[in-house]
GROMACS .gro file of C-alpha atoms in nm:
model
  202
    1UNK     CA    1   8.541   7.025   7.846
    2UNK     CA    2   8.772   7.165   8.121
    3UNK     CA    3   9.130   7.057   8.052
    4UNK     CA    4   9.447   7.073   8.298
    5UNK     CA    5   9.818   7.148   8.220
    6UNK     CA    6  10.068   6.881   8.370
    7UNK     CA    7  10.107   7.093   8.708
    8UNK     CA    8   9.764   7.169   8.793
    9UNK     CA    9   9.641   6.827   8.737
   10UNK     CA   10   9.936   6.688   8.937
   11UNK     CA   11   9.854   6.899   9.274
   12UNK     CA   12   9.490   6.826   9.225
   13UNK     CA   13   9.549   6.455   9.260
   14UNK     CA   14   9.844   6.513   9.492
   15UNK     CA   15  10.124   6.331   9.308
   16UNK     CA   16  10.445   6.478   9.101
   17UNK     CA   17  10.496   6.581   8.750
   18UNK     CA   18  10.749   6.300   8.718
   19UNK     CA   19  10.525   6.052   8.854
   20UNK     CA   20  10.250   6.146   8.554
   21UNK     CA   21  10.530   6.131   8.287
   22UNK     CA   22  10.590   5.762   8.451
   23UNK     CA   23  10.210   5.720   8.369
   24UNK     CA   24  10.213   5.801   8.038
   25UNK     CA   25  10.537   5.636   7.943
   26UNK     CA   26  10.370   5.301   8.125
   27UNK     CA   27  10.066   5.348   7.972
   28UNK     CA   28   9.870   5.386   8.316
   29UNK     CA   29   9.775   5.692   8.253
   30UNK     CA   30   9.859   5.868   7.903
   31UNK     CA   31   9.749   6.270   7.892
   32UNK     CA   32   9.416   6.326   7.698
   33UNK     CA   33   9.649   6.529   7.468
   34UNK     CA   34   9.979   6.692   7.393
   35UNK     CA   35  10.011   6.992   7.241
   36UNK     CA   36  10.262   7.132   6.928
   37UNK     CA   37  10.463   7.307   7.154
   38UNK     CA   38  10.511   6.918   7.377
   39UNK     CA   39  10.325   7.004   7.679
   40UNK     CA   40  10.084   6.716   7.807
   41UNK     CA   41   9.684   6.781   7.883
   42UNK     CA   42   9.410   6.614   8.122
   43UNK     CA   43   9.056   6.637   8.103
   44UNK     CA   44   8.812   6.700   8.397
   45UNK     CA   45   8.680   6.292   8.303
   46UNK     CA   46   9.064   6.167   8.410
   47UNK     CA   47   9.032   6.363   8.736
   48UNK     CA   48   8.701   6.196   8.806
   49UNK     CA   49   8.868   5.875   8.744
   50UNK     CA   50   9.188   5.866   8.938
   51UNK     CA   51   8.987   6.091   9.204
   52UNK     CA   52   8.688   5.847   9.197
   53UNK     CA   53   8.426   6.136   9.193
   54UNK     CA   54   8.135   6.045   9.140
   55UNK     CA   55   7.857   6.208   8.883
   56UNK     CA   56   7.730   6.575   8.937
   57UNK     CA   57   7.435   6.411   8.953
   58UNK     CA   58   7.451   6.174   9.273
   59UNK     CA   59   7.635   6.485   9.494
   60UNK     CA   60   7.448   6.763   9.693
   61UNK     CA   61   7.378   7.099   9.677
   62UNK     CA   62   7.460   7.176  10.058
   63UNK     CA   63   7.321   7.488  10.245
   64UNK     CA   64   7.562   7.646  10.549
   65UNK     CA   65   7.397   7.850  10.782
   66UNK     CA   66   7.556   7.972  11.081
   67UNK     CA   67   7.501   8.224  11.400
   68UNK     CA   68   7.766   8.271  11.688
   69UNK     CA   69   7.519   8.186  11.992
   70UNK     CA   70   7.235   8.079  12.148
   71UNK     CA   71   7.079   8.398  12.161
   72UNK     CA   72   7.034   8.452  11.776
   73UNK     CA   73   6.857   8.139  11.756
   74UNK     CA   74   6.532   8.328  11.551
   75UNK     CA   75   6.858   8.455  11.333
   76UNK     CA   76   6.962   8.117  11.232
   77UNK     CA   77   6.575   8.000  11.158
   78UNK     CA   78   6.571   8.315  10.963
   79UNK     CA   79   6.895   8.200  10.775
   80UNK     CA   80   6.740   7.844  10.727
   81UNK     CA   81   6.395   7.969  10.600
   82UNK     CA   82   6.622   8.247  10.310
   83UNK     CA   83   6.851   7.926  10.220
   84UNK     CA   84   6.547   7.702  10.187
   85UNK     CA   85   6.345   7.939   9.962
   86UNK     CA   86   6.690   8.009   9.768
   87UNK     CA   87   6.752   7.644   9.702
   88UNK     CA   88   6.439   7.495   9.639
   89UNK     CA   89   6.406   7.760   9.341
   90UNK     CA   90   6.760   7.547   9.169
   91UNK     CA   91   6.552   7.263   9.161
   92UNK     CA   92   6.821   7.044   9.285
   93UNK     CA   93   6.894   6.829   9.529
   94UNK     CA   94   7.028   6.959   9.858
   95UNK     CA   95   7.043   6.956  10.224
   96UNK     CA   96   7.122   7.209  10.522
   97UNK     CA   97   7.390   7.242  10.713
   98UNK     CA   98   7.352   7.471  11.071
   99UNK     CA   99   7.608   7.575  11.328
  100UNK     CA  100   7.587   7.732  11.640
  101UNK     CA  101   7.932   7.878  11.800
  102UNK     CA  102   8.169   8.187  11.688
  103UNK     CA  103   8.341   8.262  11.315
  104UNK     CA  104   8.655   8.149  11.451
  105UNK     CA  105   8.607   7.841  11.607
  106UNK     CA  106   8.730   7.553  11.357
  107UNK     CA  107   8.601   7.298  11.560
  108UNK     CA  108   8.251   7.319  11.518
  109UNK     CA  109   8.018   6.979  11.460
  110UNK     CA  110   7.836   7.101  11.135
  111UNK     CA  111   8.169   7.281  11.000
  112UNK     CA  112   8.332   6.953  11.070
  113UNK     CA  113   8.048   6.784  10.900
  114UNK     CA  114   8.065   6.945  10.609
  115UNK     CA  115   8.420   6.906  10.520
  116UNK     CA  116   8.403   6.526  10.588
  117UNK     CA  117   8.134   6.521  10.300
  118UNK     CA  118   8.351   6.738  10.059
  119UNK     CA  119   8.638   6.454  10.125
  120UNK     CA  120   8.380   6.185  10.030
  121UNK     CA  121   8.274   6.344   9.750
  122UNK     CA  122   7.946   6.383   9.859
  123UNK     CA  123   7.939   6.815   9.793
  124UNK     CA  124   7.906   6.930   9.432
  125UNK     CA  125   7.820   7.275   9.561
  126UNK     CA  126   7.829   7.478   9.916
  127UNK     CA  127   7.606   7.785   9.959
  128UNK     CA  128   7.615   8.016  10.205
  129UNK     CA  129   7.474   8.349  10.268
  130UNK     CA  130   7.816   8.550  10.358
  131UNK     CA  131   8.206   8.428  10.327
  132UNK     CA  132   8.174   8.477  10.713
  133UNK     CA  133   7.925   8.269  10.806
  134UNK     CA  134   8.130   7.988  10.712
  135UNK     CA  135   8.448   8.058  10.882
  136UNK     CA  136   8.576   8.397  10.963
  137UNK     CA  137   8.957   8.273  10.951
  138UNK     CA  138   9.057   8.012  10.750
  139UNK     CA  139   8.798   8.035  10.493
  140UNK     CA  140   9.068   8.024  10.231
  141UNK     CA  141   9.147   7.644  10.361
  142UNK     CA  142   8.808   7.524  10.324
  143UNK     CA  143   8.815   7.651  10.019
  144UNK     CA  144   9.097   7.469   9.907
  145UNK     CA  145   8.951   7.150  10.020
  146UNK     CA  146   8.666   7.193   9.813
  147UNK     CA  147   8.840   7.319   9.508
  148UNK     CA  148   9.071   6.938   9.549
  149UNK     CA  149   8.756   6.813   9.580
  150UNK     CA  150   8.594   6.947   9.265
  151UNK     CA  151   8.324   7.129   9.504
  152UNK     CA  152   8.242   7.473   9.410
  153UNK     CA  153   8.144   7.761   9.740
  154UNK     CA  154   7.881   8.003   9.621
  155UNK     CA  155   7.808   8.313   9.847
  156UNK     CA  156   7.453   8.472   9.840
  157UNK     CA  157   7.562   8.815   9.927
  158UNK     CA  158   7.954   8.888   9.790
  159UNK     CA  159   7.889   9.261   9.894
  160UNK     CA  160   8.230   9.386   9.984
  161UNK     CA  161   8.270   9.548  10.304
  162UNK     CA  162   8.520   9.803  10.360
  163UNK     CA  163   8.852   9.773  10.543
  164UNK     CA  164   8.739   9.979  10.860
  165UNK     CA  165   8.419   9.737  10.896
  166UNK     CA  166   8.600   9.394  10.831
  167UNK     CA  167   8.904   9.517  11.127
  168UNK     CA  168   8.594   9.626  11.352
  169UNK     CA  169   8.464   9.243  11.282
  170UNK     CA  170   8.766   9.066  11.340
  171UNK     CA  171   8.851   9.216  11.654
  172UNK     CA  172   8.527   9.207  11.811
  173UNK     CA  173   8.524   8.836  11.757
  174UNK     CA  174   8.874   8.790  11.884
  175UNK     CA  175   8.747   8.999  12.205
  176UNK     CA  176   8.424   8.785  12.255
  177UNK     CA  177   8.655   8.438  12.238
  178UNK     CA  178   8.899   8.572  12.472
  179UNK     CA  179   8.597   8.684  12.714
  180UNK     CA  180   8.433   8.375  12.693
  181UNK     CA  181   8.741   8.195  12.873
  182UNK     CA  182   8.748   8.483  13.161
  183UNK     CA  183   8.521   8.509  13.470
  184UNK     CA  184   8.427   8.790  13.680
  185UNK     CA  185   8.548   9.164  13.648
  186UNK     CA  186   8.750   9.075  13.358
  187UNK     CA  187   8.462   8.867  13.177
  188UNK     CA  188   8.259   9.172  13.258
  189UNK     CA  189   8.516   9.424  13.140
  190UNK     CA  190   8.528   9.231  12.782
  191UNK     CA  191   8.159   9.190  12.706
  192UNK     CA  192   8.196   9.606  12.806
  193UNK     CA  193   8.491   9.664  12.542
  194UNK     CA  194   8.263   9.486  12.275
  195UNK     CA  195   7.942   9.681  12.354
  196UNK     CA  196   8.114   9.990  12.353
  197UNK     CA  197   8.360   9.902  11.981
  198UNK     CA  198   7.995   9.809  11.842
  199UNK     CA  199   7.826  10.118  11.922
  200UNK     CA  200   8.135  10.356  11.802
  201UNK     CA  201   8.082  10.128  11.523
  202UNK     CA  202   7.717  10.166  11.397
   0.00000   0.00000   0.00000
């Protein structure tokens, strides 16, 4: 059984230290155990129940695919068909999740979709095949929203890419959201300076 010290199980359930001490000197909520040297203990159970998260058993295993545009729409089955195989061989439960629009956009209708399930509890798990595919920036925050949420994130392919390659990456996709808002020359110019940092990259 997973247990938590005082301050880990007080940010996980997003109250003070005091305020648990309170608990335990009311009697609300006493810590599953103290140990010799004083310090109080919680167990994974008394998450669940000030939390109110429900059994392993009645939460999904959710698949995340995404592609940046329309035009890698045979990418994304592609993605669907590999997550499909890969989950149906765990034998559980679990449902997919598919995005179309760029790494950096946080406002996307399946990323938004998916995080509204982690806050109701109804994620035990979140696969997807690269860290990127979720969210190129601000993976770490999703992250932390699961990890509150007792949801783990499992990636496929953890293959670590080199410094030179994950620069390249981000600033091609910073290029290709800043084109998308021009018109014209400049639009034209972009899509040019994207081609050509691709093709010095391969």
């Amino acid at each position: 059984m997973k247990y938590y010290t005082i301050h880990e199980f007080s940010k996980l359930i997003g109250r003070t230290t005091q305020t648990l001490r309170n608990w335990d000197k009311r009697g609300k909520l006493k810590s599953h155990h103290t140990s010799s040297n004083g310090y109080r203990y919680y167990s994974n159970e008394q998450l669940k129940q000030v939390l109110n998260i429900s059994d392993d058993k009645n939460r999904k295993v959710i698949g995340y695919c995404r592609v940046s545009s329309n035009k890698q729409k045979d990418d994304l089955e592609r993605q669907v068909e590999n997550m499909q195989t890969y989950l149906i061989a765990g034998g559980e439960p679990f449902e997919i999740i598919t995005d179309i629009g760029s790494g950096m956009n946080d406002n996307k209708k399946g990323l938004k979709q998916l995080v509204q399930k982690i806050i109701n509890n109804e994620v035990r798990k979140i696969v997807v095949l690269y860290k990127d595919r979720l969210l190129r920036f601000g993976f770490e925050l999703v992250e932390y929203i699961a990890y509150l949420n007792n949801c783990e994130i499992e990636i496929i392919d953890s293959t670590e890419k080199t410094e030179q390659q994950e620069l390249m990456e981000d600033l091609v996709q910073i290029i290709t959201a800043f084109s998308c808002r021009l018109q014209g020359k400049r639009a034209n110019k972009a899509r040019k300076m994207v081609k050509e940092l691709i093709e010095e990259d391969d």
